[in-house]
């Protein structure tokens, strides 16, 4: 996507942070869920966001849509800072940013028929005249591979894959420029997962919509992404073109993550040295210096005390490591 | 390790299951969640079980252990000989003596196996005293050693922690420690690492392989993750809609899947590194979805989704037949050992 790199990004996060205040016994302390994340997203591009549970992926996604208000940092949509905008002014922009969740069932009103669910965005944003709404809904259903015969059904009458299609149709209703997919295919069976992944790719080709694709499944992220950002404890440690991440990972954490993925090839030698020790430390009290130093095979004194900045390497990738 | 090179592959089976059938008595009628499943596991061997959500993997494991939820589940047919004893004919007390002792099990969600009101060490001590007749001091020492074996740091202090005080990864390890307390000869693991991060999963898988190598423990490993299967299994059983559709040594299953469902399953999963070799086009889809147990077609359960289905497939249920030695499949038109489809190769015109 090097051609896109030269263009203005569609969306840009600058030093985004979200700290959740703790309650009760831990009052006064915060969870540093996202702690200084910068990234860009270009039109028609998929940026994968990976990292272990609790590293802050969903929080980044929600903060970009201002579903939660960032503690600090800026979000620029087409160059406009949308972080400080009052909600009324933000609503115009909000249309262009949509999200699809892991569990479409919990985000679809169980008492509403599909027609009503898919018409709601048109009413809220008053984008489609009343008389054209049904045609528009049928068109949306067709886009996601469902027939008009589904209009009168309730969410519980659909399979998991079909519900996810409806979640995607709803996200598409207002012609968004960006869709955050937060573990959007993670709960689906593999055969159905393939259907939804192919659907997302086709939609991107047709509509030039950009995806922030959040997933813990590295093979899926590799399949669908143009660029990939790797997060650890609230921060991006490496952000690069897909090929750079998967052929030549540079951050020791990216390396460890990739090495840990079981590969569906039984002829590969087993018992490779691939196990990174320990678990992810708490984001309430992250390690000093480089946050990965407690598990990193390359860590030395400098890593324990100085936080490595995210710098751009000669090959264009962004990397936060003293040793690489 | 391939089945052929496995030291135990030729040994007498430790567990031999034949015709296991579990029915569910549901409001709409009786359905078969597990339908005529047979397999065997040798000492030290790992049999992987794969299949889509709802195909009956957990129900099969629970049925073997006599703990399938009843109602609605009733084991209506089959035998499961473990070391000469038929588990399915054993009385509840006999099963309880085996479970957690010579046969251990671990589940996806550790909290279902751990008692939230008791420190983890005390729970292991209880198991050891009940099954091994240990004295308290003996059991306590063994509990700490087990926690050390599963690499819980500072084990003697951690033994006093309650489950909620441990991280997800440590809880999983505590559960494995408890499962291993009595040196089981067979471990039944149902999605043991699905809820874990990949780095923690890698630690767990390494731990389990280690223990298998040292103690010769056999493993029945249920997972939907083909990567985990490729890393761990000697042989693989593929289930679809309660039935066994294929069983093969792991390398053969990946290289020469015989059943169209297995074929589709393999092709629909994105593979790590595929983008580098330029093989990352559109994923192969298996059209449609798994039929619900009460709307199974008369013939092959996969027929409505199968590109090869013909009239016979729709009316006559395929029986299991060998495609190669030790490799069987239930399909009227399986891939042959040269990778071609039977009907294409013979030019059958139906
Ligand atoms: N509303 C909240 N209040 C307090 N802490 C929160 C809240 N939401 C998230 N967190 C914490 O912030 C951190 C990041 O959470 P987040 O959900 O963004 O992680 P994630 O990378 O999406 O993880 P997963 O892969 O499990 O979905 C975690 O430690 C989480 O417990
Ligand atoms: N308690 C229950 N009551 C009714 N039906 C059940 C019950 N438990 C399981 N089933 C049904 O039995 C069938 C087999 O379920 P089972 O849990 O064995 O599937 P599975 O292969 O383990 O799936 P997963 O991969 O989702 O764990 C499914 O159709 C399921 O809906
Ligand atoms: S028996 Fe027929 S329908 Fe079933 S998998 Fe084989 S070819 Fe397809
Ligand atoms: Mg999340
Ligand atoms: Mg299950």
XYZ file of C-alpha atoms and ligand atoms in Angstrom:
746
model
C 0.000 0.000 0.000
C 2.970 2.300 -0.452
C 0.993 4.416 -2.900
C -1.456 5.150 -0.113
C 1.254 6.102 2.346
C 1.911 9.297 0.494
C -1.726 10.364 0.686
C -3.288 12.075 3.647
C -4.564 9.470 6.057
C -8.302 9.114 6.440
C -7.995 8.611 10.149
C -5.107 9.373 12.419
C -4.633 8.761 16.136
C -1.957 10.830 17.845
C -0.663 9.727 21.203
C -4.038 8.351 22.191
C -4.469 7.345 25.849
C -7.299 5.893 27.869
C -6.848 5.419 31.596
C -9.708 3.824 33.508
C -9.943 4.983 37.128
C -10.207 2.106 39.618
C -12.808 1.893 42.342
C -12.983 0.578 45.895
C -9.743 -0.566 47.488
C -7.708 0.685 44.512
C -9.297 4.128 44.377
C -6.950 6.746 43.026
C -5.101 4.321 40.736
C -5.779 3.799 37.028
C -5.707 1.013 34.445
C -3.460 2.288 31.680
C -5.496 0.418 29.050
C -4.176 2.520 26.164
C -1.069 4.533 26.809
C 0.180 6.599 23.889
C -0.995 4.950 20.678
C -0.374 6.601 17.306
C -1.578 5.096 14.049
C -2.975 6.004 10.649
C -5.633 4.429 8.487
C -5.973 5.094 4.763
C -9.012 4.861 2.523
C -9.694 1.318 1.377
C -7.011 -0.160 3.622
C -7.116 -2.805 6.339
C -4.953 -2.233 9.380
C -4.740 -5.311 11.599
C -4.428 -4.796 15.355
C -3.080 -7.755 17.310
C -1.845 -8.506 20.804
C -2.710 -10.587 23.831
C -5.878 -10.334 25.858
C -6.090 -7.064 27.795
C -3.432 -5.218 25.783
C -5.952 -2.515 24.858
C -7.136 -3.419 21.334
C -10.860 -2.941 22.002
C -10.197 0.211 23.967
C -8.365 1.700 20.957
C -11.275 0.747 18.702
C -13.880 2.242 21.002
C -11.899 5.390 21.636
C -11.554 6.013 17.892
C -15.348 6.113 17.638
C -15.580 8.043 20.911
C -17.725 5.253 22.343
C -15.431 5.940 25.259
C -13.793 9.336 25.623
C -9.999 9.227 25.379
C -8.092 10.515 28.399
C -5.681 12.363 26.114
C -4.446 12.507 22.547
C -6.070 13.431 19.261
C -8.151 11.668 16.645
C -8.154 13.272 13.215
C -10.752 12.322 10.625
C -9.810 13.736 7.227
C -7.584 16.188 9.040
C -10.280 17.420 11.442
C -9.658 16.883 15.134
C -12.812 15.125 16.328
C -11.701 14.626 19.923
C -12.807 17.981 21.228
C -15.989 18.279 19.156
C -19.270 18.639 21.023
C -21.499 15.584 20.476
C -23.886 17.404 18.134
C -21.046 18.397 15.820
C -19.418 14.963 16.168
C -22.569 13.185 14.962
C -21.942 14.187 11.364
C -18.545 12.474 11.573
C -19.828 9.541 13.596
C -21.788 8.339 10.558
C -18.532 7.650 8.785
C -17.174 5.526 11.642
C -18.870 2.214 12.384
C -18.091 -0.865 14.454
C -18.855 -4.589 14.233
C -18.505 -6.607 17.420
C -17.609 -10.216 18.178
C -21.049 -11.128 19.400
C -23.587 -9.629 17.028
C -26.430 -11.055 19.105
C -25.751 -8.833 22.072
C -25.676 -5.756 19.857
C -28.899 -6.547 17.975
C -32.185 -5.775 19.726
C -33.806 -9.211 20.202
C -37.344 -7.775 20.019
C -36.854 -6.026 16.688
C -37.218 -7.592 13.270
C -34.307 -7.299 10.869
C -36.137 -4.653 8.878
C -36.470 -2.419 11.891
C -32.882 -3.010 12.983
C -31.574 -1.994 9.576
C -33.930 0.955 9.141
C -32.970 2.543 12.470
C -29.751 4.199 11.208
C -31.681 5.847 8.335
C -34.177 7.297 10.783
C -31.628 8.439 13.352
C -29.495 10.188 10.763
C -32.375 10.990 8.431
C -30.399 9.922 5.387
C -33.012 8.008 3.405
C -36.562 9.218 2.713
C -39.250 7.050 4.255
C -40.523 5.618 0.982
C -37.129 4.402 -0.128
C -36.153 2.771 3.161
C -37.387 -0.735 2.433
C -35.585 -0.885 -0.919
C -32.457 0.337 0.775
C -32.714 -2.354 3.466
C -33.197 -5.073 0.849
C -30.142 -3.742 -0.958
C -28.136 -3.915 2.271
C -29.232 -7.503 2.914
C -28.211 -8.453 -0.593
C -24.828 -6.841 -0.127
C -24.124 -9.169 2.776
C -25.491 -12.212 0.980
C -28.941 -12.462 2.572
C -32.246 -12.469 0.722
C -35.239 -10.168 1.184
C -37.098 -13.099 2.784
C -35.157 -12.373 5.990
C -36.737 -8.934 6.523
C -39.434 -10.143 8.910
C -37.212 -12.372 11.046
C -35.923 -11.755 14.574
C -32.222 -12.056 15.491
C -32.704 -15.372 17.338
C -33.945 -16.965 14.124
C -30.522 -16.596 12.537
C -27.329 -18.631 12.798
C -24.196 -16.994 14.176
C -22.814 -16.339 10.704
C -26.092 -14.815 9.515
C -26.264 -12.568 12.577
C -22.771 -11.364 11.849
C -23.906 -10.566 8.299
C -26.723 -8.472 9.765
C -24.251 -6.705 12.060
C -22.162 -5.890 8.997
C -25.223 -4.741 7.028
C -26.114 -2.377 9.863
C -22.576 -0.991 9.906
C -22.821 -0.396 6.147
C -26.177 1.402 6.320
C -24.723 4.905 6.460
C -21.958 4.411 3.866
C -19.115 4.583 6.389
C -15.514 5.266 5.395
C -14.179 3.204 8.284
C -15.420 0.091 10.063
C -13.763 -1.128 13.244
C -14.093 -4.934 13.279
C -13.554 -5.983 16.897
C -13.056 -9.764 16.893
C -15.791 -9.788 14.263
C -15.097 -13.351 13.106
C -13.656 -14.793 16.323
C -16.814 -16.519 17.565
C -17.633 -18.149 14.240
C -16.905 -21.686 13.166
C -14.077 -21.901 10.666
C -16.253 -22.725 7.673
C -18.534 -19.772 8.430
C -15.574 -17.574 9.367
C -14.223 -18.027 5.845
C -17.546 -16.829 4.422
C -17.480 -13.636 6.516
C -13.799 -12.911 5.815
C -14.448 -13.221 2.085
C -17.494 -10.972 2.443
C -15.452 -8.269 4.202
C -12.770 -8.406 1.494
C -15.367 -8.113 -1.266
C -17.078 -5.172 0.458
C -13.758 -3.410 0.775
C -13.045 -3.811 -2.932
C -16.497 -2.546 -3.898
C -16.910 0.276 -1.383
C -13.314 1.268 -0.598
C -14.165 1.136 3.076
C -11.206 0.993 5.486
C -11.064 -1.590 8.269
C -9.370 -1.508 11.618
C -9.354 -5.266 12.052
C -8.904 -6.271 15.684
C -8.230 -9.933 16.330
C -6.190 -12.275 18.451
C -5.978 -14.703 15.514
C -2.748 -13.904 13.708
C -3.444 -16.069 10.679
C -6.750 -14.305 10.078
C -5.094 -10.909 10.516
C -2.351 -11.885 8.095
C -4.946 -12.971 5.570
C -6.982 -9.779 5.638
C -4.575 -6.927 6.482
C -2.392 -4.614 4.422
C -0.536 -3.346 7.451
C -0.392 -4.703 10.997
C 0.071 -3.057 14.392
C 1.239 -5.174 17.332
C 0.211 -3.989 20.794
C 1.629 -4.880 24.178
C 0.318 -3.444 27.452
C -1.397 -0.397 25.995
C 1.266 0.516 23.463
C 2.183 -0.260 19.875
C 5.520 -2.041 19.754
C 5.679 -2.593 15.995
C 3.653 -1.339 13.045
C 4.539 -2.347 9.514
C 3.482 -3.720 6.164
C 2.051 -7.226 6.385
C 5.072 -8.776 4.690
C 7.471 -7.073 7.086
C 5.582 -8.342 10.129
C 5.113 -11.924 8.972
C 8.325 -12.510 6.992
C 10.675 -10.505 9.148
C 9.285 -9.553 12.560
C 11.706 -7.247 14.349
C 10.294 -6.583 17.787
C 11.061 -9.459 20.172
C 7.402 -9.490 21.200
C 6.184 -9.782 17.602
C 8.651 -12.630 17.207
C 7.430 -14.359 20.352
C 3.802 -13.960 19.362
C 4.341 -15.421 15.891
C 6.479 -18.252 17.203
C 3.745 -19.254 19.650
C 1.052 -19.749 17.003
C 0.463 -23.434 16.342
C 0.849 -23.956 12.615
C -1.473 -26.269 10.722
C 1.364 -28.265 9.225
C 2.058 -31.560 11.002
C 5.292 -32.034 9.064
C 6.928 -29.048 10.653
C 9.325 -30.176 13.396
C 7.625 -30.159 16.781
C 9.013 -29.010 20.115
C 10.625 -25.976 18.582
C 11.913 -23.432 21.031
C 9.046 -21.031 20.859
C 7.781 -20.494 24.347
C 8.127 -17.046 25.784
C 8.081 -17.288 29.565
C 5.698 -15.589 31.945
C 2.450 -13.740 31.485
C 1.433 -10.212 30.558
C 1.978 -7.910 33.572
C -0.839 -5.767 34.922
C -1.690 -2.537 33.088
C -2.315 -0.973 36.502
C 1.354 -1.116 37.303
C 3.206 -1.704 34.025
C 6.933 -2.512 34.165
C 9.399 0.359 34.018
C 11.409 1.020 30.875
C 10.331 -1.209 28.021
C 7.112 -2.846 29.108
C 8.186 -6.138 27.546
C 11.498 -6.307 29.411
C 10.186 -8.749 32.047
C 9.663 -11.396 29.339
C 12.170 -10.363 26.707
C 15.177 -12.573 25.929
C 17.188 -9.534 24.776
C 16.504 -7.246 27.736
C 19.402 -5.489 29.456
C 19.808 -2.602 31.928
C 18.750 0.070 29.464
C 15.544 -1.838 28.726
C 14.734 -1.950 32.432
C 14.984 1.789 32.894
C 14.340 3.595 29.609
C 11.144 3.329 27.605
C 12.062 2.820 23.926
C 10.258 5.360 21.714
C 8.298 4.181 18.668
C 10.715 5.182 15.903
C 10.562 4.734 12.169
C 13.211 2.361 10.853
C 15.067 2.709 7.569
C 12.774 0.130 5.977
C 9.734 2.250 6.859
C 8.391 0.184 9.731
C 7.674 1.606 13.159
C 9.438 -0.151 16.002
C 9.882 0.405 19.735
C 12.926 -1.563 20.873
C 16.401 -0.596 22.090
C 18.019 -3.747 20.739
C 16.573 -3.932 17.253
C 5.511 -37.581 15.655
C 3.647 -39.698 13.132
C 1.555 -42.656 14.202
C 3.858 -45.011 12.339
C 6.953 -43.926 14.243
C 5.131 -43.732 17.535
C 6.473 -46.317 19.966
C 3.004 -47.082 21.305
C 1.074 -47.190 18.054
C 1.172 -50.958 17.831
C 0.478 -51.560 21.511
C -2.896 -52.867 22.648
C -5.297 -49.965 22.986
C -5.801 -48.380 26.352
C -9.275 -47.219 25.418
C -11.430 -48.849 22.757
C -14.742 -47.174 22.038
C -17.272 -48.933 19.824
C -20.606 -47.639 18.573
C -20.971 -44.905 21.178
C -24.348 -43.267 20.722
C -25.775 -40.514 22.899
C -29.331 -39.346 22.432
C -30.868 -36.132 23.671
C -34.461 -36.233 24.827
C -35.576 -32.782 23.676
C -39.082 -31.275 23.593
C -39.168 -31.773 19.816
C -38.222 -35.454 20.097
C -35.090 -37.566 20.507
C -32.022 -36.562 18.542
C -28.595 -38.157 18.314
C -25.853 -35.832 19.516
C -23.267 -38.627 19.239
C -24.032 -41.178 16.549
C -22.192 -44.500 16.417
C -18.671 -43.287 17.179
C -15.805 -45.792 17.357
C -12.096 -45.262 17.953
C -9.149 -46.537 19.951
C -6.256 -44.870 21.752
C -2.973 -46.612 22.556
C -0.890 -45.778 25.630
C 1.110 -42.582 25.063
C -0.818 -41.747 21.921
C -2.694 -38.527 21.136
C -5.990 -38.725 19.294
C -7.213 -35.316 18.150
C -10.925 -34.717 17.650
C -12.049 -31.871 15.379
C -15.369 -30.669 14.087
C -17.627 -27.670 14.051
C -19.390 -26.230 17.045
C -22.261 -28.449 18.118
C -21.058 -31.581 16.302
C -20.984 -33.549 19.559
C -17.333 -33.470 20.650
C -17.999 -32.487 24.255
C -21.010 -34.749 24.484
C -18.860 -37.659 23.375
C -16.225 -36.957 26.029
C -18.783 -36.452 28.763
C -20.576 -39.663 27.756
C -17.356 -41.664 28.127
C -16.906 -40.341 31.633
C -20.521 -40.874 32.633
C -21.110 -37.179 33.191
C -23.179 -36.156 30.175
C -25.992 -33.902 31.456
C -29.012 -36.121 32.067
C -31.603 -34.957 31.185
C -31.440 -34.562 28.246
C -28.523 -36.907 27.435
C -28.853 -40.694 27.465
C -26.084 -43.010 26.318
C -28.195 -45.397 24.289
C -25.620 -47.710 22.727
C -21.965 -48.618 22.613
C -19.080 -49.884 24.677
C -15.933 -48.151 25.907
C -13.340 -50.597 27.151
C -10.689 -48.972 29.280
C -8.100 -51.432 30.454
C -10.619 -54.250 30.144
C -13.493 -52.466 31.924
C -16.503 -51.144 29.988
C -16.894 -47.554 31.184
C -20.418 -47.357 29.794
C -21.513 -50.340 31.877
C -19.774 -49.246 35.052
C -21.816 -48.101 38.069
C -21.491 -44.468 39.227
C -19.223 -45.369 42.143
C -16.871 -47.281 39.858
C -16.714 -44.352 37.447
C -16.015 -41.916 40.255
C -13.059 -44.058 41.322
C -11.594 -43.810 37.816
C -12.320 -40.150 37.141
C -9.679 -37.828 38.447
C -7.567 -40.878 39.131
C -6.515 -43.083 36.186
C -8.559 -40.980 33.794
C -8.238 -37.223 34.182
C -10.014 -34.460 32.344
C -9.528 -30.779 31.719
C -12.006 -28.353 30.263
C -11.991 -25.047 28.480
C -13.191 -23.095 31.482
C -11.037 -23.812 34.535
C -13.585 -22.305 36.884
C -15.930 -25.238 36.221
C -13.303 -27.636 37.540
C -12.033 -25.573 40.456
C -13.932 -24.917 43.662
C -14.023 -21.122 44.108
C -14.293 -21.448 47.900
C -11.140 -23.468 48.467
C -7.444 -22.648 47.998
C -6.011 -24.505 45.000
C -3.489 -26.406 47.114
C -6.208 -27.716 49.412
C -8.194 -28.899 46.410
C -5.277 -30.933 45.132
C -4.662 -32.298 48.632
C -8.257 -33.470 48.769
C -7.930 -35.324 45.461
C -4.723 -37.041 46.609
C -6.190 -38.109 49.918
C -9.328 -39.458 48.321
C -7.762 -41.325 45.415
C -4.241 -42.071 46.611
C -4.865 -42.458 50.345
C -2.066 -39.997 51.092
C -1.539 -38.659 54.588
C -2.100 -34.904 54.882
C 1.637 -34.154 54.935
C 2.291 -36.430 51.962
C -0.546 -34.868 49.997
C 0.574 -31.329 50.783
C 4.105 -31.997 49.613
C 2.797 -33.626 46.429
C 0.445 -30.699 45.771
C 3.337 -28.238 45.863
C 5.415 -30.462 43.624
C 2.573 -30.649 41.105
C 2.173 -26.873 41.081
C 5.900 -26.594 40.486
C 5.667 -29.098 37.627
C 3.090 -26.957 35.862
C 5.443 -24.041 36.503
C 3.447 -21.961 38.868
C 6.085 -19.654 40.353
C 6.460 -19.626 44.131
C 4.294 -22.751 44.340
C 4.192 -23.246 48.119
C 2.826 -19.732 48.611
C 0.510 -19.890 45.589
C -1.005 -23.136 46.924
C -2.782 -21.018 49.511
C -4.407 -18.775 46.867
C -8.057 -19.078 45.910
C -8.811 -19.549 42.192
C -9.968 -15.954 41.728
C -6.593 -14.705 42.954
C -4.851 -16.352 40.013
C -4.580 -15.076 36.454
C -6.370 -17.014 33.706
C -3.184 -18.768 32.663
C -2.319 -19.775 36.203
C -5.835 -21.080 36.850
C -5.506 -23.231 33.760
C -2.214 -24.546 35.085
C -3.707 -25.210 38.509
C -6.446 -27.214 36.839
C -3.874 -29.236 34.920
C -1.948 -29.818 38.143
C -5.095 -31.158 39.771
C -5.888 -33.352 36.762
C -2.409 -34.844 36.959
C -2.427 -35.422 40.713
C -2.899 -39.184 40.396
C -0.603 -39.788 37.407
C -3.463 -40.541 35.009
C -2.841 -42.919 32.118
C -5.481 -41.150 30.025
C -6.136 -37.422 29.836
C -9.295 -36.167 28.166
C -8.844 -32.509 27.285
C -11.803 -30.584 25.853
C -10.622 -27.308 24.262
C -7.986 -26.998 27.013
C -6.336 -23.891 25.565
C -9.068 -22.186 23.563
C -9.601 -19.384 26.053
C -5.891 -18.677 26.403
C -3.565 -16.268 24.665
C -1.212 -17.869 22.159
C 1.876 -17.446 24.315
C 0.144 -19.088 27.287
C -1.327 -21.748 24.997
C 2.165 -22.566 23.761
C 3.320 -23.002 27.365
C 0.392 -25.329 28.121
C 0.856 -27.481 25.030
C 4.535 -27.837 25.759
C 3.715 -28.833 29.316
C 1.224 -31.487 28.252
C 3.595 -32.949 25.612
C 6.345 -33.031 28.199
C 4.213 -34.992 30.626
C 3.154 -37.383 27.888
C 6.733 -38.042 26.966
C 7.812 -38.605 30.555
C 4.828 -40.597 31.797
C 3.468 -42.208 28.620
C 0.056 -40.693 29.198
C -2.521 -41.078 26.408
C -4.429 -37.998 25.329
C -7.853 -37.463 23.813
C -7.595 -33.878 22.617
C -10.725 -32.056 21.498
C -10.157 -28.780 19.698
C -11.429 -26.803 16.753
C -7.916 -25.454 16.117
C -6.186 -27.286 13.271
C -2.899 -25.726 14.332
C -3.145 -27.358 17.752
C -4.045 -30.659 16.069
C -1.020 -30.430 13.779
C 1.270 -29.741 16.742
C -0.076 -32.388 19.090
C -1.995 -35.250 17.490
C -0.771 -38.610 16.216
C -4.131 -39.450 14.689
C -7.218 -37.328 14.087
C -10.927 -38.078 14.189
C -13.154 -35.669 12.261
C -16.749 -35.366 13.413
C -19.697 -33.883 11.568
C -23.227 -33.699 12.956
C -22.531 -36.314 15.638
C -20.907 -38.793 13.267
C -17.359 -39.782 12.507
C -16.672 -38.824 8.909
C -12.929 -39.478 8.821
C -10.042 -40.831 10.859
C -6.414 -40.795 9.769
C -2.821 -40.365 10.905
C -2.245 -36.630 11.274
C 0.135 -36.120 8.339
C -2.136 -38.062 6.031
C -5.181 -36.142 7.149
C -3.551 -32.826 6.297
C -1.958 -33.992 3.051
C -4.670 -36.287 1.734
C -7.999 -35.515 3.354
C -10.489 -38.038 1.992
C -13.819 -36.547 3.045
C -15.175 -33.422 1.320
C -15.895 -31.884 4.721
C -12.308 -32.398 5.914
C -11.139 -31.019 2.607
C -13.292 -27.920 3.053
C -12.236 -27.489 6.666
C -8.558 -27.507 5.713
C -9.057 -25.038 2.878
C -11.236 -22.610 4.809
C -8.681 -21.847 7.528
C -6.194 -19.034 6.885
C -2.676 -20.368 7.429
C 0.066 -18.380 9.067
C 2.663 -17.360 6.498
C 0.348 -17.952 3.532
C 0.635 -14.328 2.358
C 4.381 -14.775 1.956
C 4.089 -17.630 -0.480
C 1.438 -15.768 -2.423
C -1.230 -18.340 -1.595
C -3.521 -15.941 0.253
C -6.348 -15.514 -2.226
C -9.983 -15.792 -1.232
C -10.571 -18.504 1.353
C -12.456 -21.585 0.274
C -15.928 -21.498 1.729
C -18.081 -24.411 2.730
C -21.484 -23.064 1.703
C -24.369 -23.164 4.155
C -24.268 -24.214 7.791
C -24.320 -27.378 9.890
C -27.833 -28.849 10.025
C -29.540 -28.873 13.420
C -29.723 -32.348 14.997
C -33.485 -32.592 14.424
C -33.259 -31.741 10.741
C -30.548 -34.134 9.638
C -30.991 -35.358 6.086
C -31.660 -39.057 5.513
C -28.392 -39.897 3.768
C -25.036 -38.207 4.302
C -25.327 -35.393 6.847
C -22.951 -33.299 4.744
C -24.871 -33.737 1.488
C -26.692 -30.343 1.571
C -23.314 -28.554 1.644
C -21.331 -30.928 -0.522
C -20.374 -30.167 -4.121
C -20.108 -33.891 -4.858
C -23.463 -34.927 -3.469
C -25.599 -37.063 -5.737
C -28.846 -38.959 -5.322
C -27.231 -41.809 -3.433
C -25.626 -39.336 -0.956
C -29.014 -37.818 -0.270
C -30.801 -41.071 0.526
C -28.206 -43.579 1.712
C -25.999 -42.955 4.689
C -22.339 -43.586 3.779
C -20.568 -46.262 5.814
C -17.003 -45.995 7.067
C -14.554 -47.575 4.652
C -10.765 -47.675 4.442
C -9.131 -45.447 1.849
C -5.679 -46.486 3.045
C -4.487 -48.625 5.912
C -5.491 -46.884 9.143
C -7.322 -44.159 7.206
C -11.079 -44.444 6.952
C -13.866 -42.185 5.817
C -17.649 -42.207 5.510
C -18.285 -40.833 2.040
C -19.611 -42.252 -1.199
C -17.173 -40.150 -3.232
C -14.001 -39.723 -1.171
C -10.753 -38.321 -2.505
C -8.487 -41.163 -3.516
C -4.959 -41.545 -2.208
C -3.666 -39.644 -5.231
C -5.780 -36.685 -4.177
C -8.457 -36.946 -6.872
C -12.150 -37.281 -6.230
C -13.528 -40.767 -6.735
C -16.271 -39.770 -9.098
C -13.964 -37.597 -11.191
C -11.378 -40.318 -11.474
C -13.681 -43.133 -12.400
C -15.772 -40.798 -14.486
C -18.905 -41.933 -12.693
C -21.769 -40.262 -14.389
C -24.559 -39.727 -11.907
N -14.487 0.029 31.429
C -13.325 -0.390 31.942
N -12.997 -0.124 33.227
C -11.816 -0.544 33.749
N -10.896 -1.230 33.057
C -11.159 -1.519 31.783
C -12.381 -1.133 31.160
N -12.364 -1.577 29.865
C -11.189 -2.225 29.709
N -10.471 -2.182 30.860
C -9.118 -2.752 31.050
O -8.286 -2.194 30.065
C -7.359 -3.143 29.575
C -7.501 -3.249 28.085
O -8.750 -3.828 27.779
P -9.260 -4.117 26.296
O -10.632 -4.656 26.394
O -9.024 -2.930 25.458
O -8.247 -5.261 25.850
P -8.245 -6.148 24.532
O -6.881 -6.045 23.963
O -9.395 -5.799 23.669
O -8.419 -7.613 25.143
P -9.216 -8.886 24.580
O -8.295 -9.528 23.577
O -9.373 -9.753 25.782
O -10.507 -8.418 23.986
C -7.651 -4.420 30.333
O -6.753 -4.512 31.410
C -9.053 -4.240 30.805
O -9.273 -4.981 31.968
N -27.633 -29.625 27.942
C -28.024 -29.714 26.666
N -29.331 -29.668 26.330
C -29.730 -29.778 25.058
N -28.899 -29.915 24.006
C -27.593 -29.944 24.262
C -27.078 -29.844 25.591
N -25.744 -29.890 25.526
C -25.437 -30.017 24.216
N -26.543 -30.055 23.461
C -26.602 -30.228 22.002
O -25.878 -31.382 21.680
C -25.153 -31.215 20.468
C -23.691 -31.518 20.690
O -23.154 -30.532 21.588
P -21.636 -30.544 22.070
O -21.554 -29.621 23.224
O -21.168 -31.931 22.269
O -20.911 -29.905 20.808
P -19.353 -29.597 20.626
O -18.918 -30.353 19.418
O -18.611 -29.842 21.890
O -19.396 -28.049 20.253
P -18.400 -26.843 20.673
O -17.287 -26.903 19.664
O -19.246 -25.645 20.479
O -17.956 -27.074 22.070
C -25.438 -29.787 20.017
O -26.445 -29.820 19.054
C -25.914 -29.097 21.268
O -26.819 -28.072 20.944
S -21.200 -38.911 0.875
Fe -21.743 -37.582 -0.796
S -22.581 -35.799 0.179
Fe -21.513 -36.919 1.741
S -19.525 -35.996 1.715
Fe -19.388 -37.743 0.367
S -19.822 -36.904 -1.620
Fe -20.458 -35.362 -0.185
Mg -11.103 -6.892 23.023
Mg -17.614 -28.550 23.213
